[in-house]
């Protein structure tokens, strides 16, 4: 959510920021952009004009009340004044109704506007304009033709797509035996790393949340079609970012408690709206998948450094697993709705011969906090307590366990179809070194 006063104070800059996002103001019928002003400012100006008129009506009503009182005491006819008063009451009633409706409409308009991008986010329409920042590790060289994960899994009899389709339809997978254990091992390894070495607190949150929670992190109202909703009006979480971040909703945190770092291993549920025909084979794009999530709440001054730190925590997972990856800075057209700046980590998939995203680490600054009213009280420096300010929220995959499973299978495959277990995972696999 945006601060409307800040938009008014820098109208041209805000309009330019929205144009970087591909929004020119025409998405609000009846309120087109005017010059440098975004459509929301056109509507806000009309609302403030109505507020000014209401104040004039109320001033005149008070004047009339005094005039009627004086006229009655003087025995004069007050019918004309009373008629004007009745007309004013109707105008005031109509103005109040308009202002209540306009406040609701203004909230709706603000709710669908994305976050303002950081200055160093590159311009560009889509992922083709993302900027590679670094590469770590070299793709493995095989003396045989590398297979994709679904070929390996099905050959081992441990990955069942037909059985999953019978149970739930497309974009689901049944894992058995050692692959089911390997996926569990990945999640446990990541949690232990983030808790024991990176200082995150493990949380087990609800998987079903209400409208306000989805609104707080920006999934609603704009992205309802990407979500699964229950018959009683709750939503299946698309990521643990949603419940973890909303734990601060409506709270005023002590500055001394920040940064607040949380991690969770949960299933994630996504409808994959708009993904028809993409990644239809295998388990790369699923309706249900496991993911370790990282969430940080911090002060505005510390959020940029926290973003770099969080991304390094996710990178460490890949490095411990020996998976080649690259870090990408997302361009304007590829940055998510709530994010001001996002790094994607893309892991090398030997079976596909390309890098695929396995983690996104985003700094949302105060955008989500403003939606959920999550604040902190800065340390007192004067005679009076400091005024509460909005926290900055950050989230990142640390990392997606399903995609990590794919990358491990393809990176550590052997010519006979077996899979070598990375050293970091062997303690979680009973000391075993190989699957198959």
PDB file of C-alpha atoms in Angstrom, residues 186-296:
ATOM      1  CA  UNK A 186      16.328 -31.463   1.961  1.00  0.00           C
ATOM      2  CA  UNK A 187      13.754 -29.632   4.060  1.00  0.00           C
ATOM      3  CA  UNK A 188      15.343 -30.741   7.331  1.00  0.00           C
ATOM      4  CA  UNK A 189      18.811 -29.786   6.117  1.00  0.00           C
ATOM      5  CA  UNK A 190      17.652 -26.290   5.116  1.00  0.00           C
ATOM      6  CA  UNK A 191      15.823 -25.684   8.390  1.00  0.00           C
ATOM      7  CA  UNK A 192      18.818 -26.791  10.448  1.00  0.00           C
ATOM      8  CA  UNK A 193      21.115 -24.543   8.423  1.00  0.00           C
ATOM      9  CA  UNK A 194      18.918 -21.458   8.751  1.00  0.00           C
ATOM     10  CA  UNK A 195      18.141 -21.986  12.440  1.00  0.00           C
ATOM     11  CA  UNK A 196      21.547 -23.137  13.709  1.00  0.00           C
ATOM     12  CA  UNK A 197      23.845 -21.046  11.530  1.00  0.00           C
ATOM     13  CA  UNK A 198      21.800 -18.144  10.164  1.00  0.00           C
ATOM     14  CA  UNK A 199      19.865 -17.183  13.280  1.00  0.00           C
ATOM     15  CA  UNK A 200      16.290 -17.694  12.044  1.00  0.00           C
ATOM     16  CA  UNK A 201      13.544 -18.870  14.398  1.00  0.00           C
ATOM     17  CA  UNK A 202      11.600 -21.873  13.156  1.00  0.00           C
ATOM     18  CA  UNK A 203       7.825 -21.366  13.002  1.00  0.00           C
ATOM     19  CA  UNK A 204       5.026 -23.790  12.158  1.00  0.00           C
ATOM     20  CA  UNK A 205       2.217 -21.524  10.857  1.00  0.00           C
ATOM     21  CA  UNK A 206      -1.352 -22.226   9.691  1.00  0.00           C
ATOM     22  CA  UNK A 207      -1.729 -23.338   6.082  1.00  0.00           C
ATOM     23  CA  UNK A 208      -5.182 -21.733   5.854  1.00  0.00           C
ATOM     24  CA  UNK A 209      -5.566 -17.978   6.285  1.00  0.00           C
ATOM     25  CA  UNK A 210      -8.270 -15.323   6.064  1.00  0.00           C
ATOM     26  CA  UNK A 211      -8.836 -12.460   3.621  1.00  0.00           C
ATOM     27  CA  UNK A 212      -7.028  -9.865   5.740  1.00  0.00           C
ATOM     28  CA  UNK A 213      -3.896 -12.007   5.887  1.00  0.00           C
ATOM     29  CA  UNK A 214      -3.809 -12.466   2.114  1.00  0.00           C
ATOM     30  CA  UNK A 215      -4.436  -8.741   1.683  1.00  0.00           C
ATOM     31  CA  UNK A 216      -1.589  -7.839   4.022  1.00  0.00           C
ATOM     32  CA  UNK A 217       1.131  -9.377   1.863  1.00  0.00           C
ATOM     33  CA  UNK A 218      -0.437  -8.291  -1.427  1.00  0.00           C
ATOM     34  CA  UNK A 219      -2.034 -11.497  -2.759  1.00  0.00           C
ATOM     35  CA  UNK A 220      -5.499  -9.937  -2.530  1.00  0.00           C
ATOM     36  CA  UNK A 221      -7.326  -8.433  -4.216  1.00  0.00           C
ATOM     37  CA  UNK A 222      -5.255  -8.499  -7.393  1.00  0.00           C
ATOM     38  CA  UNK A 223      -4.144 -12.139  -7.536  1.00  0.00           C
ATOM     39  CA  UNK A 224      -7.156 -14.109  -6.319  1.00  0.00           C
ATOM     40  CA  UNK A 225      -7.127 -16.290  -9.435  1.00  0.00           C
ATOM     41  CA  UNK A 226      -3.652 -17.580  -8.518  1.00  0.00           C
ATOM     42  CA  UNK A 227      -4.935 -18.935  -5.186  1.00  0.00           C
ATOM     43  CA  UNK A 228      -7.024 -21.814  -3.883  1.00  0.00           C
ATOM     44  CA  UNK A 229     -10.019 -20.895  -1.707  1.00  0.00           C
ATOM     45  CA  UNK A 230     -11.978 -23.147   0.628  1.00  0.00           C
ATOM     46  CA  UNK A 231     -15.756 -23.285   0.809  1.00  0.00           C
ATOM     47  CA  UNK A 232     -15.729 -21.435   4.163  1.00  0.00           C
ATOM     48  CA  UNK A 233     -13.829 -18.457   2.724  1.00  0.00           C
ATOM     49  CA  UNK A 234     -10.294 -19.281   3.819  1.00  0.00           C
ATOM     50  CA  UNK A 235      -7.277 -19.465   1.499  1.00  0.00           C
ATOM     51  CA  UNK A 236      -4.554 -22.077   1.126  1.00  0.00           C
ATOM     52  CA  UNK A 237      -1.224 -20.305   1.487  1.00  0.00           C
ATOM     53  CA  UNK A 238       0.827 -19.872  -1.731  1.00  0.00           C
ATOM     54  CA  UNK A 239       3.945 -19.422   0.423  1.00  0.00           C
ATOM     55  CA  UNK A 240       4.771 -19.311   4.137  1.00  0.00           C
ATOM     56  CA  UNK A 241       5.644 -15.636   3.594  1.00  0.00           C
ATOM     57  CA  UNK A 242       1.933 -14.922   4.026  1.00  0.00           C
ATOM     58  CA  UNK A 243       1.384 -16.164   7.598  1.00  0.00           C
ATOM     59  CA  UNK A 244       4.918 -15.397   8.811  1.00  0.00           C
ATOM     60  CA  UNK A 245       4.867 -11.749   7.738  1.00  0.00           C
ATOM     61  CA  UNK A 246       1.332 -11.225   9.020  1.00  0.00           C
ATOM     62  CA  UNK A 247       2.339 -12.257  12.522  1.00  0.00           C
ATOM     63  CA  UNK A 248       3.326  -8.578  12.860  1.00  0.00           C
ATOM     64  CA  UNK A 249      -0.007  -7.258  11.535  1.00  0.00           C
ATOM     65  CA  UNK A 250      -1.436  -4.581  13.812  1.00  0.00           C
ATOM     66  CA  UNK A 251       1.580  -4.769  16.131  1.00  0.00           C
ATOM     67  CA  UNK A 252       4.065  -2.144  17.325  1.00  0.00           C
ATOM     68  CA  UNK A 253       7.395  -3.920  17.752  1.00  0.00           C
ATOM     69  CA  UNK A 254      10.242  -2.786  19.945  1.00  0.00           C
ATOM     70  CA  UNK A 255      13.218  -1.599  17.884  1.00  0.00           C
ATOM     71  CA  UNK A 256      15.472  -3.727  20.081  1.00  0.00           C
ATOM     72  CA  UNK A 257      13.689  -6.868  18.843  1.00  0.00           C
ATOM     73  CA  UNK A 258      14.620  -6.158  15.218  1.00  0.00           C
ATOM     74  CA  UNK A 259      15.634  -7.710  12.939  1.00  0.00           C
ATOM     75  CA  UNK A 260      13.034 -10.398  13.508  1.00  0.00           C
ATOM     76  CA  UNK A 261      13.972 -13.447  11.407  1.00  0.00           C
ATOM     77  CA  UNK A 262      11.653 -16.418  10.889  1.00  0.00           C
ATOM     78  CA  UNK A 263      11.761 -19.579   8.802  1.00  0.00           C
ATOM     79  CA  UNK A 264       9.216 -22.298   8.058  1.00  0.00           C
ATOM     80  CA  UNK A 265       8.950 -25.477   6.023  1.00  0.00           C
ATOM     81  CA  UNK A 266       5.428 -25.723   4.645  1.00  0.00           C
ATOM     82  CA  UNK A 267       3.516 -26.908   1.625  1.00  0.00           C
ATOM     83  CA  UNK A 268       2.627 -24.134  -0.819  1.00  0.00           C
ATOM     84  CA  UNK A 269      -0.488 -24.178  -2.978  1.00  0.00           C
ATOM     85  CA  UNK A 270      -0.789 -22.331  -6.288  1.00  0.00           C
ATOM     86  CA  UNK A 271      -3.346 -22.557  -9.057  1.00  0.00           C
ATOM     87  CA  UNK A 272      -0.669 -21.795 -11.690  1.00  0.00           C
ATOM     88  CA  UNK A 273      -3.151 -19.572 -13.510  1.00  0.00           C
ATOM     89  CA  UNK A 274      -1.712 -18.568 -16.864  1.00  0.00           C
ATOM     90  CA  UNK A 275       0.773 -21.458 -16.953  1.00  0.00           C
ATOM     91  CA  UNK A 276      -1.100 -23.679 -19.390  1.00  0.00           C
ATOM     92  CA  UNK A 277       1.376 -25.562 -21.567  1.00  0.00           C
ATOM     93  CA  UNK A 278       4.419 -24.592 -19.467  1.00  0.00           C
ATOM     94  CA  UNK A 279       6.488 -27.277 -17.714  1.00  0.00           C
ATOM     95  CA  UNK A 280       3.744 -29.852 -18.064  1.00  0.00           C
ATOM     96  CA  UNK A 281       6.101 -32.831 -17.587  1.00  0.00           C
ATOM     97  CA  UNK A 282       7.676 -33.602 -14.272  1.00  0.00           C
ATOM     98  CA  UNK A 283       7.408 -31.744 -10.973  1.00  0.00           C
ATOM     99  CA  UNK A 284       8.926 -28.370 -11.868  1.00  0.00           C
ATOM    100  CA  UNK A 285       5.617 -26.478 -11.748  1.00  0.00           C
ATOM    101  CA  UNK A 286       3.132 -27.983  -9.293  1.00  0.00           C
ATOM    102  CA  UNK A 287      -0.121 -27.038  -7.604  1.00  0.00           C
ATOM    103  CA  UNK A 288       1.355 -28.283  -4.313  1.00  0.00           C
ATOM    104  CA  UNK A 289       5.027 -28.193  -3.328  1.00  0.00           C
ATOM    105  CA  UNK A 290       7.225 -27.875  -0.245  1.00  0.00           C
ATOM    106  CA  UNK A 291       9.333 -24.820   0.384  1.00  0.00           C
ATOM    107  CA  UNK A 292      11.519 -23.433   3.140  1.00  0.00           C
ATOM    108  CA  UNK A 293      10.694 -19.736   3.508  1.00  0.00           C
ATOM    109  CA  UNK A 294      12.745 -16.957   5.069  1.00  0.00           C
ATOM    110  CA  UNK A 295      11.086 -13.791   6.414  1.00  0.00           C
ATOM    111  CA  UNK A 296      12.724 -10.762   8.024  1.00  0.00           C
TER     112      UNK A 296
END
